[in-house]
Short mmCIF file of C-alpha atoms and ligand atoms in Angstrom, two decimals:
data_model
loop_
_atom_site.label_atom_id
_atom_site.label_comp_id
_atom_site.label_asym_id
_atom_site.label_seq_id
_atom_site.Cartn_x
_atom_site.Cartn_y
_atom_site.Cartn_z
CA UNK A 463 217.23 105.08 27.39
CA UNK A 464 216.59 101.34 27.06
CA UNK A 465 213.09 100.69 25.72
CA UNK A 466 212.10 98.43 28.61
CA UNK A 467 213.33 100.88 31.24
CA UNK A 468 210.91 103.55 29.94
CA UNK A 469 207.91 104.31 32.05
CA UNK A 470 204.87 106.46 31.42
CA UNK A 471 202.55 107.88 34.06
CA UNK A 472 198.92 108.02 32.95
CA UNK A 473 196.92 110.55 34.98
CA UNK A 474 193.15 110.02 34.86
CA UNK A 475 190.94 113.09 35.13
CA UNK A 476 187.73 111.73 33.60
CA UNK A 477 186.00 112.63 30.34
CA UNK A 478 184.05 110.52 27.87
CA UNK A 479 186.99 108.16 27.36
CA UNK A 480 186.35 106.74 30.82
CA UNK A 481 182.61 107.30 31.14
CA UNK A 482 179.81 104.82 31.77
CA UNK A 483 175.99 105.24 31.74
CA UNK A 484 174.75 106.70 35.01
CA UNK A 485 172.19 103.91 35.37
CA UNK A 486 173.91 100.60 34.70
CA UNK A 487 170.59 99.07 33.67
CA UNK A 488 169.90 101.78 31.11
CA UNK A 489 172.61 102.13 28.46
CA UNK A 490 170.99 105.34 27.22
CA UNK A 491 171.13 107.14 30.56
CA UNK A 492 173.52 110.14 30.72
CA UNK A 493 177.23 109.37 30.78
CA UNK A 494 179.13 110.00 33.98
CA UNK A 495 182.84 109.72 34.75
CA UNK A 496 183.98 106.40 36.19
CA UNK A 497 187.17 105.31 37.92
CA UNK A 498 189.87 103.63 35.81
CA UNK A 499 189.34 100.50 37.80
CA UNK A 500 185.81 100.11 36.39
CA UNK A 501 186.83 100.55 32.76
CA UNK A 502 190.31 99.14 32.58
CA UNK A 503 189.08 95.80 31.23
CA UNK A 504 188.08 97.59 28.03
CA UNK A 505 191.51 99.13 27.66
CA UNK A 506 194.16 97.85 25.25
CA UNK A 507 196.52 95.57 27.16
CA UNK A 508 199.38 97.63 28.55
CA UNK A 509 201.56 94.55 28.84
CA UNK A 510 201.76 94.40 25.06
CA UNK A 511 203.63 97.72 25.03
CA UNK A 512 207.43 97.84 25.03
CA UNK A 513 207.43 100.12 28.09
CA UNK A 514 205.72 100.24 31.47
CA UNK A 515 202.62 102.29 32.28
CA UNK A 516 201.60 103.35 35.78
CA UNK A 517 198.10 104.66 36.33
CA UNK A 518 197.45 107.54 38.70
CA UNK A 519 193.80 107.91 39.56
CA UNK A 520 194.06 109.92 42.72
CA UNK A 521 192.39 112.92 41.09
CA UNK A 522 188.60 112.94 41.12
CA UNK A 523 187.30 111.83 37.67
CA UNK A 524 185.12 114.62 36.28
CA UNK A 525 183.23 115.67 33.21
CA UNK A 526 185.69 118.24 31.93
CA UNK A 527 182.94 120.85 32.03
CA UNK A 528 183.80 120.95 35.75
CA UNK A 529 187.47 121.71 35.07
CA UNK A 530 188.96 124.69 36.92
CA UNK A 531 192.31 126.33 37.75
CA UNK A 532 192.72 124.46 41.07
CA UNK A 533 192.41 121.16 39.21
CA UNK A 534 195.01 122.31 36.65
CA UNK A 535 197.40 123.07 39.49
CA UNK A 536 196.75 119.61 41.00
CA UNK A 537 197.69 118.00 37.66
CA UNK A 538 200.85 120.12 37.48
CA UNK A 539 201.80 119.09 41.03
CA UNK A 540 201.37 115.40 40.19
CA UNK A 541 203.68 115.79 37.21
CA UNK A 542 206.20 117.65 39.37
CA UNK A 543 206.11 115.06 42.13
CA UNK A 544 206.78 112.18 39.74
CA UNK A 545 208.79 114.04 37.13
CA UNK A 546 212.05 112.18 37.60
CA UNK A 547 210.46 108.72 37.66
CA UNK A 548 208.85 108.82 34.21
CA UNK A 549 209.86 109.31 30.57
CA UNK A 550 206.60 111.07 29.84
CA UNK A 551 203.03 111.66 30.91
CA UNK A 552 199.59 110.96 29.45
CA UNK A 553 196.56 112.78 30.75
CA UNK A 554 193.13 111.28 30.10
CA UNK A 555 190.74 114.18 29.82
CA UNK A 556 187.30 115.16 28.55
CA UNK A 557 187.27 116.84 25.19
CA UNK A 558 185.10 119.81 26.18
CA UNK A 559 187.81 121.78 27.98
CA UNK A 560 190.87 119.87 26.80
CA UNK A 561 192.35 122.88 25.00
CA UNK A 562 192.10 125.03 28.15
CA UNK A 563 193.87 122.38 30.21
CA UNK A 564 196.56 121.91 27.57
CA UNK A 565 197.17 125.65 27.53
CA UNK A 566 197.19 125.94 31.31
CA UNK A 567 199.71 123.12 31.65
CA UNK A 568 201.91 124.65 28.97
CA UNK A 569 202.23 127.71 31.20
CA UNK A 570 202.36 125.93 34.56
CA UNK A 571 205.09 123.47 33.55
CA UNK A 572 208.27 125.49 33.22
CA UNK A 573 211.29 124.21 31.23
CA UNK A 574 209.45 121.04 30.31
CA UNK A 575 211.78 118.49 28.73
CA UNK A 576 209.45 115.48 28.64
CA UNK A 577 206.26 114.81 26.65
CA UNK A 578 202.90 115.57 28.27
CA UNK A 579 200.26 114.11 25.95
CA UNK A 580 196.62 114.84 26.63
CA UNK A 581 194.04 112.61 25.04
CA UNK A 582 190.41 111.56 25.30
CA UNK A 583 187.73 110.40 22.92
CA UNK A 584 184.29 111.05 21.50
CA UNK A 585 183.07 107.55 22.41
CA UNK A 586 183.89 105.76 25.68
CA UNK A 587 186.43 102.94 25.89
CA UNK A 588 183.58 100.82 27.22
CA UNK A 589 181.69 101.01 23.90
CA UNK A 590 182.41 98.35 21.27
CA UNK A 591 182.80 101.00 18.58
CA UNK A 592 185.09 103.72 19.89
CA UNK A 593 187.93 106.08 19.04
CA UNK A 594 189.32 105.75 22.55
CA UNK A 595 191.60 102.72 22.31
CA UNK A 596 193.64 104.03 19.41
CA UNK A 597 193.96 107.52 20.88
CA UNK A 598 195.12 106.03 24.14
CA UNK A 599 197.76 103.72 22.69
CA UNK A 600 199.20 106.38 20.37
CA UNK A 601 199.32 108.89 23.24
CA UNK A 602 201.20 106.38 25.39
CA UNK A 603 203.69 105.66 22.61
CA UNK A 604 204.36 109.36 22.11
CA UNK A 605 204.75 109.93 25.84
CA UNK A 606 207.28 107.10 26.02
CA UNK A 607 209.07 108.24 22.83
CA UNK A 608 208.68 104.54 22.05
CA UNK A 609 210.29 102.62 19.21
CA UNK A 610 212.88 105.30 18.51
CA UNK A 611 210.41 108.20 18.20
CA UNK A 612 211.94 111.62 18.83
CA UNK A 613 210.92 113.13 22.16
CA UNK A 614 208.29 115.87 21.97
CA UNK A 615 208.97 117.99 25.07
CA UNK A 616 205.68 119.86 24.91
CA UNK A 617 202.15 119.75 26.21
CA UNK A 618 200.28 118.24 23.26
CA UNK A 619 196.85 117.02 22.33
CA UNK A 620 196.71 113.66 20.59
CA UNK A 621 193.38 113.06 18.93
CA UNK A 622 192.32 111.05 15.92
CA UNK A 623 195.88 110.47 14.78
CA UNK A 624 196.83 114.12 14.93
CA UNK A 625 199.39 115.47 17.33
CA UNK A 626 198.83 119.15 18.03
CA UNK A 627 200.55 121.77 20.13
CA UNK A 628 198.14 122.01 23.04
CA UNK A 629 198.02 125.78 23.37
CA UNK A 630 197.31 126.17 19.63
CA UNK A 631 194.45 123.69 19.56
CA UNK A 632 190.70 124.15 19.33
CA UNK A 633 187.88 121.67 19.64
CA UNK A 634 186.26 121.96 16.23
CA UNK A 635 183.66 119.19 16.32
CA UNK A 636 181.34 118.21 19.14
CA UNK A 637 181.13 114.60 17.99
CA UNK A 638 183.37 113.94 14.97
CA UNK A 639 186.39 111.72 15.60
CA UNK A 640 188.53 114.47 14.05
CA UNK A 641 187.61 116.66 17.00
CA UNK A 642 190.60 119.00 17.20
CA UNK A 643 192.68 121.25 14.98
CA UNK A 644 195.33 123.88 15.47
CA UNK A 645 194.34 126.36 12.77
CA UNK A 646 197.37 128.63 13.10
CA UNK A 647 200.06 125.98 13.55
CA UNK A 648 200.86 122.84 11.62
CA UNK A 649 200.29 119.47 13.37
CA UNK A 650 203.43 118.27 15.12
CA UNK A 651 203.17 114.78 13.65
CA UNK A 652 201.61 112.79 10.88
CA UNK A 653 200.25 109.57 12.26
CA UNK A 654 199.25 106.62 10.13
CA UNK A 655 201.01 103.35 9.70
CA UNK A 656 204.10 105.28 10.77
CA UNK A 657 204.41 108.13 13.23
CA UNK A 658 206.32 110.99 11.62
CA UNK A 659 207.16 113.78 14.01
CA UNK A 660 208.00 117.11 12.39
CA UNK A 661 210.94 117.86 14.66
CA UNK A 662 211.56 121.24 13.01
CA UNK A 663 208.40 122.70 14.49
CA UNK A 664 208.54 120.96 17.86
CA UNK A 665 209.71 123.15 20.73
CA UNK A 666 213.30 122.57 21.71
CA UNK A 667 214.14 120.94 25.00
CA UNK A 668 215.37 123.88 27.06
CA UNK A 669 216.84 121.72 29.86
CA UNK A 670 217.16 124.56 32.35
CA UNK A 671 215.64 122.73 35.27
CA UNK A 672 211.99 121.79 35.42
CA UNK A 673 209.68 123.45 37.94
CA UNK A 674 206.02 124.38 38.14
CA UNK A 675 204.14 127.63 38.59
CA UNK A 676 201.38 127.27 41.12
CA UNK A 677 199.23 130.36 40.71
CA UNK A 678 196.53 131.34 38.26
CA UNK A 679 194.25 134.33 38.64
CA UNK A 680 190.73 133.62 37.30
CA UNK A 681 189.59 137.28 37.33
CA UNK A 682 189.44 137.40 33.54
CA UNK A 683 186.79 137.01 30.89
CA UNK A 684 186.20 136.52 27.17
CA UNK A 685 183.76 138.85 25.52
CA UNK A 686 182.39 138.70 21.97
CA UNK A 687 181.37 141.89 20.23
CA UNK A 688 178.41 141.73 17.83
CA UNK A 689 176.62 144.11 15.48
CA UNK A 690 174.43 146.43 17.52
CA UNK A 691 176.27 145.87 20.80
CA UNK A 692 175.20 148.48 23.30
CA UNK A 693 177.86 150.51 25.14
CA UNK A 694 175.80 149.96 28.30
CA UNK A 695 176.53 146.24 28.11
CA UNK A 696 180.22 146.98 27.83
CA UNK A 697 180.09 149.42 30.74
CA UNK A 698 178.46 146.82 32.96
CA UNK A 699 180.85 144.09 31.94
CA UNK A 700 183.86 146.26 32.69
CA UNK A 701 182.33 147.20 36.04
CA UNK A 702 182.47 143.59 37.32
CA UNK A 703 184.21 143.69 40.65
CA UNK A 704 187.69 142.23 40.70
CA UNK A 705 187.92 141.94 36.91
CA UNK A 706 191.49 142.46 35.74
CA UNK A 707 191.64 141.35 32.14
CA UNK A 708 189.33 141.00 29.15
CA UNK A 709 189.81 139.07 25.95
CA UNK A 710 187.79 141.05 23.43
CA UNK A 711 186.77 138.90 20.48
CA UNK A 712 186.49 141.16 17.46
CA UNK A 713 185.81 140.72 13.76
CA UNK A 714 188.31 139.66 11.11
CA UNK A 715 191.77 141.11 11.59
CA UNK A 716 190.72 142.71 14.87
CA UNK A 717 188.05 145.20 13.86
CA UNK A 718 185.34 146.70 16.06
CA UNK A 719 182.74 149.46 15.86
CA UNK A 720 184.29 152.90 15.48
CA UNK A 721 181.54 154.89 17.18
CA UNK A 722 182.65 157.13 20.02
CA UNK A 723 180.32 155.66 22.66
CA UNK A 724 181.63 152.15 22.12
CA UNK A 725 185.27 153.23 22.15
CA UNK A 726 184.77 155.47 25.19
CA UNK A 727 183.68 152.51 27.32
CA UNK A 728 186.75 150.49 26.40
CA UNK A 729 189.06 153.46 26.88
CA UNK A 730 187.52 154.08 30.30
CA UNK A 731 188.12 150.44 31.27
CA UNK A 732 191.75 150.67 30.20
CA UNK A 733 192.69 154.10 31.50
CA UNK A 734 190.49 154.43 34.57
CA UNK A 735 189.92 150.83 35.67
CA UNK A 736 193.39 149.67 34.66
CA UNK A 737 192.10 146.58 32.83
CA UNK A 738 194.23 144.73 30.30
CA UNK A 739 192.15 144.38 27.13
CA UNK A 740 193.43 141.99 24.47
CA UNK A 741 192.18 141.81 20.89
CA UNK A 742 191.49 138.29 19.54
CA UNK A 743 189.68 137.49 16.31
CA UNK A 744 186.34 135.70 16.16
CA UNK A 745 187.60 133.98 12.99
CA UNK A 746 188.59 130.33 13.15
CA UNK A 747 191.94 131.10 11.56
CA UNK A 748 194.29 134.03 11.01
CA UNK A 749 195.59 136.87 13.07
CA UNK A 750 194.78 140.28 14.44
CA UNK A 751 196.55 143.07 12.56
CA UNK A 752 195.77 146.24 14.39
CA UNK A 753 196.06 149.28 12.15
CA UNK A 754 195.23 147.49 8.92
CA UNK A 755 191.80 149.11 9.09
CA UNK A 756 190.77 152.23 10.89
CA UNK A 757 188.30 150.00 12.72
CA UNK A 758 191.20 148.32 14.53
CA UNK A 759 193.53 151.34 14.61
CA UNK A 760 191.01 153.02 16.90
CA UNK A 761 191.37 150.14 19.35
CA UNK A 762 195.15 150.43 19.45
CA UNK A 763 194.84 154.19 19.90
CA UNK A 764 192.88 153.66 23.11
CA UNK A 765 195.28 151.02 24.45
CA UNK A 766 193.84 147.65 23.41
CA UNK A 767 196.70 145.25 22.75
CA UNK A 768 196.99 142.62 20.07
CA UNK A 769 196.63 138.92 20.82
CA UNK A 770 197.93 138.28 17.26
CA UNK A 771 197.06 134.67 16.36
CA UNK A 772 196.42 133.17 19.77
CA UNK A 773 193.30 131.04 20.24
CA UNK A 774 190.75 132.56 22.63
CA UNK A 775 191.55 129.77 25.10
CA UNK A 776 195.27 130.51 24.91
CA UNK A 777 194.74 134.24 25.40
CA UNK A 778 192.42 133.70 28.36
CA UNK A 779 194.57 131.19 30.18
CA UNK A 780 197.78 133.12 29.43
CA UNK A 781 196.17 136.15 31.06
CA UNK A 782 195.27 134.03 34.14
CA UNK A 783 198.87 132.85 34.25
CA UNK A 784 200.42 136.32 33.94
CA UNK A 785 198.07 137.80 36.54
CA UNK A 786 198.84 134.79 38.73
CA UNK A 787 202.50 135.77 38.58
CA UNK A 788 201.52 138.98 40.35
CA UNK A 789 202.53 141.22 37.44
CA UNK A 790 201.14 144.74 37.19
CA UNK A 791 198.92 145.62 34.23
CA UNK A 792 201.78 147.14 32.21
CA UNK A 793 203.82 143.95 32.47
CA UNK A 794 200.79 141.76 31.78
CA UNK A 795 200.14 143.76 28.60
CA UNK A 796 203.77 143.54 27.55
CA UNK A 797 204.00 139.81 28.21
CA UNK A 798 200.65 139.05 26.55
CA UNK A 799 202.23 140.15 23.29
CA UNK A 800 205.33 137.97 23.64
CA UNK A 801 205.50 134.32 22.79
CA UNK A 802 206.11 132.36 25.99
CA UNK A 803 205.27 128.73 25.12
CA UNK A 804 204.80 128.63 21.37
CA UNK A 805 201.24 129.95 21.72
CA UNK A 806 201.64 132.69 19.10
CA UNK A 807 203.56 133.19 15.85
CA UNK A 808 205.07 136.63 16.36
CA UNK A 809 206.15 138.89 19.20
CA UNK A 810 204.81 142.42 19.24
CA UNK A 811 206.71 145.36 20.66
CA UNK A 812 204.56 148.47 20.98
CA UNK A 813 205.63 152.01 21.62
CA UNK A 814 202.87 154.51 22.17
CA UNK A 815 203.80 158.17 21.91
CA UNK A 816 201.54 160.85 23.25
CA UNK A 817 200.09 163.80 21.40
CA UNK A 818 202.62 165.79 19.34
CA UNK A 819 203.33 169.52 19.75
CA UNK A 820 202.15 172.19 17.40
CA UNK A 821 204.65 174.96 17.76
CA UNK A 822 207.76 173.32 16.42
CA UNK A 823 209.10 171.89 13.22
CA UNK A 824 211.22 169.21 14.93
CA UNK A 825 209.41 166.97 17.37
CA UNK A 826 211.33 164.57 19.53
CA UNK A 827 208.97 162.03 20.96
CA UNK A 828 209.73 160.58 24.38
CA UNK A 829 212.25 157.76 24.42
CA UNK A 830 211.07 154.20 25.05
CA UNK A 831 213.30 151.36 26.16
CA UNK A 832 213.11 148.16 24.15
CA UNK A 833 211.84 145.21 26.12
CA UNK A 834 214.25 142.42 27.00
CA UNK A 835 214.38 139.67 24.42
CA UNK A 836 214.25 141.92 21.39
CA UNK A 837 216.34 140.54 18.53
CA UNK A 838 216.62 142.88 15.59
CA UNK A 839 217.42 140.15 13.06
CA UNK A 840 214.00 138.67 13.73
CA UNK A 841 212.01 141.72 12.70
CA UNK A 842 209.17 140.66 10.41
CA UNK A 843 207.42 143.95 9.96
CA UNK A 844 206.99 147.31 11.61
CA UNK A 845 204.80 150.29 11.15
CA UNK A 846 204.38 153.70 12.62
CA UNK A 847 200.97 155.16 12.73
CA UNK A 848 200.35 158.86 13.28
CA UNK A 849 196.79 159.61 14.27
CA UNK A 850 195.21 162.78 12.94
CA UNK A 851 198.46 164.17 11.61
CA UNK A 852 198.05 167.69 10.25
CA UNK A 853 199.94 170.82 9.23
CA UNK A 854 199.17 173.89 11.26
CA UNK A 855 199.31 177.46 10.12
CA UNK A 856 199.28 176.99 6.34
CA UNK A 857 196.87 178.87 4.11
CA UNK A 858 197.62 177.90 0.49
CA UNK A 859 197.23 174.34 -0.75
CA UNK A 860 200.98 173.82 -0.93
CA UNK A 861 201.54 174.95 2.60
CA UNK A 862 198.98 172.47 3.74
CA UNK A 863 200.83 169.50 2.29
CA UNK A 864 202.47 167.28 4.83
CA UNK A 865 206.17 166.96 4.34
CA UNK A 866 208.15 165.36 7.08
CA UNK A 867 210.94 162.89 7.70
CA UNK A 868 210.73 160.37 10.50
CA UNK A 869 213.89 159.31 12.29
CA UNK A 870 214.64 156.70 14.86
CA UNK A 871 217.36 157.52 17.37
CA UNK A 872 217.74 160.89 15.67
CA UNK A 873 221.41 161.81 15.42
CA UNK A 874 221.40 165.58 15.69
CA UNK A 875 218.91 168.41 15.69
CA UNK A 876 220.02 169.91 12.40
CA UNK A 877 219.83 166.89 10.10
CA UNK A 878 216.62 167.99 8.46
CA UNK A 879 217.09 166.93 4.86
CA UNK A 880 218.93 163.67 4.36
CA UNK A 881 216.74 160.66 3.70
CA UNK A 882 219.59 158.23 3.22
CA UNK A 883 221.25 158.16 6.58
CA UNK A 884 220.51 154.89 8.36
CA UNK A 885 218.41 156.46 11.11
CA UNK A 886 215.81 157.66 8.65
CA UNK A 887 212.68 155.53 8.71
CA UNK A 888 210.84 157.20 5.89
CA UNK A 889 209.36 160.32 4.45
CA UNK A 890 205.81 161.54 4.75
CA UNK A 891 204.58 163.22 1.59
CA UNK A 892 200.86 163.61 1.75
CA UNK A 893 198.34 166.02 0.32
CA UNK A 894 196.47 167.37 3.28
CA UNK A 895 192.81 167.75 2.42
CA UNK A 896 191.91 170.08 5.23
CA UNK A 897 190.59 167.30 7.44
CA UNK A 898 192.52 165.53 10.16
CA UNK A 899 194.02 162.47 8.62
CA UNK A 900 195.89 159.39 9.71
CA UNK A 901 199.17 158.33 8.26
CA UNK A 902 200.78 154.92 8.43
CA UNK A 903 204.45 154.58 7.58
CA UNK A 904 205.59 151.03 6.87
CA UNK A 905 209.25 150.71 7.73
CA UNK A 906 210.24 147.06 8.01
CA UNK A 907 213.66 147.13 6.35
CA UNK A 908 214.60 150.50 7.76
CA UNK A 909 213.71 149.51 11.29
CA UNK A 910 215.88 146.43 11.07
CA UNK A 911 218.73 148.59 9.82
CA UNK A 912 218.63 151.26 12.44
CA UNK A 913 217.39 149.65 15.59
CA UNK A 914 219.89 149.16 18.35
CA UNK A 915 218.47 147.02 21.18
CA UNK A 916 220.87 148.56 23.68
CA UNK A 917 219.52 152.08 23.09
CA UNK A 918 216.13 153.52 23.86
CA UNK A 919 213.88 154.02 20.87
CA UNK A 920 213.33 157.67 20.12
CA UNK A 921 211.20 158.87 17.26
CA UNK A 922 211.77 162.29 15.78
CA UNK A 923 209.57 163.93 13.18
CA UNK A 924 211.17 166.75 11.20
CA UNK A 925 209.03 169.08 9.12
CA UNK A 926 210.54 169.51 5.67
CA UNK A 927 208.78 172.68 4.62
CA UNK A 928 209.19 174.57 7.83
CA UNK A 929 205.51 174.20 8.74
CA UNK A 930 204.38 173.12 12.15
CA UNK A 931 202.98 169.62 12.32
CA UNK A 932 200.68 168.14 14.91
CA UNK A 933 199.13 164.77 15.55
CA UNK A 934 196.98 163.16 18.20
CA UNK A 935 199.30 160.29 18.93
CA UNK A 936 201.89 158.03 17.34
CA UNK A 937 202.05 154.29 17.61
CA UNK A 938 205.09 152.24 16.61
CA UNK A 939 204.67 148.49 16.57
CA UNK A 940 207.41 146.07 15.66
CA UNK A 941 206.64 142.40 14.99
CA UNK A 942 209.41 139.85 15.37
CA UNK A 943 209.66 136.14 14.65
CA UNK A 944 209.50 133.81 17.62
CA UNK A 945 211.93 131.04 18.51
CA UNK A 946 210.49 127.58 18.21
N1 LIG B 1431 181.54 116.14 28.38
C1 LIG B 1431 182.70 115.33 28.09
C2 LIG B 1431 183.88 115.95 28.81
O1 LIG B 1431 184.42 116.92 28.35
C3 LIG B 1431 182.93 115.30 26.62
C4 LIG B 1431 184.08 114.45 26.16
O2 LIG B 1431 184.94 114.01 26.90
O3 LIG B 1431 184.14 114.22 24.93
O4 LIG B 1431 184.24 115.46 29.84
#
């Protein structure tokens, strides 16, 4: 497109960038949002840009602490209504809830093939010393893909010369100019004298026809666990009327207290109240790895699902979006673990198998169909966890040893010995100490070899010493790479 035929729509929603003191005679009075008209004289001159900018200030300017799902949908509708007329969009927004808005728009705007750049500032445009002017101009340039810049067809946050994927971003400073980071995803561009966009990690333009989703369900909440948390608190939280989903913020790689009373409340919420409970870390960086510690394995046993490396904002708003689609809890849980807009680094496919029998030496666990979108070449890792696996009926030490072979898509009932056939996932050889014990079988390479996306996944456990084996449950989770 010719440079001078490019046009950007700038949508004003408020925030510090456009704020003025409440009392015009008292520069220290609290800041309140003002209309663009009152602040535009402080703005860099748009006529010095190589493209045109239209300003849309039909939305009420707010402090972004007042942001809500209806407002997000209004922004999405504005973009839809003017989508064909503009090369890209800039949204002026307060920093406090900018990451929530960026995430919401990433889900509401479907098949986006134009830049939507959200920006704001820590100091108002109207102040002599500010970070607003530069943020604004750079955001406009990115939205226009000006001066030969590659197009970034994503919802991004531009702040302090950093371009971030919106749904990966977090506000990390309440007043520093470097206010935002995306701790689990590299910045999309380096911005200095030159703007260098890292096109390899920018989402690809899908070009399947842009449209918007118009429904979000706000019946969700984020909840932080803490040492000493009382199960009564949990019970009351889960009893909130209308609540459908909870983002549970846990420690480290997704760990939580292992005491029965705590777990019972969560299990009750999942099994009896049909809530979707998603595990997100309280850490600033890194991901949930359920099963790495017993303290997280217990959560997966009771049906908590992994939010892998999503930010709390992304997990919360994604849940609003999925519930807004009218999905049932099973689908919400399945979709929460799949990357939809670049908000997480891996997809998780979980298969939960119920309690195993005790009277047989060959157990075929129920078959599970692989979800759509599974690509076996993308498998990163997989593990099977057997909870409380034990040998029954043995007396001597040897008889008590666990010896079993685990198969996927087991070929025939009599193949009890071979460990080399492709369907074999691995062998369990474990000294049983008389206590119930858990066993985790890592099977990345094997899973990739044997899995056939067109067939249901069936696990079979074959006892190798003729002893009966039992377990409380088995949990297979397969992690796959996402498309960028
Ligand atoms: N309270 C302001 C807002 O979020 C803060 C800011 O914009 O920096 O609207």
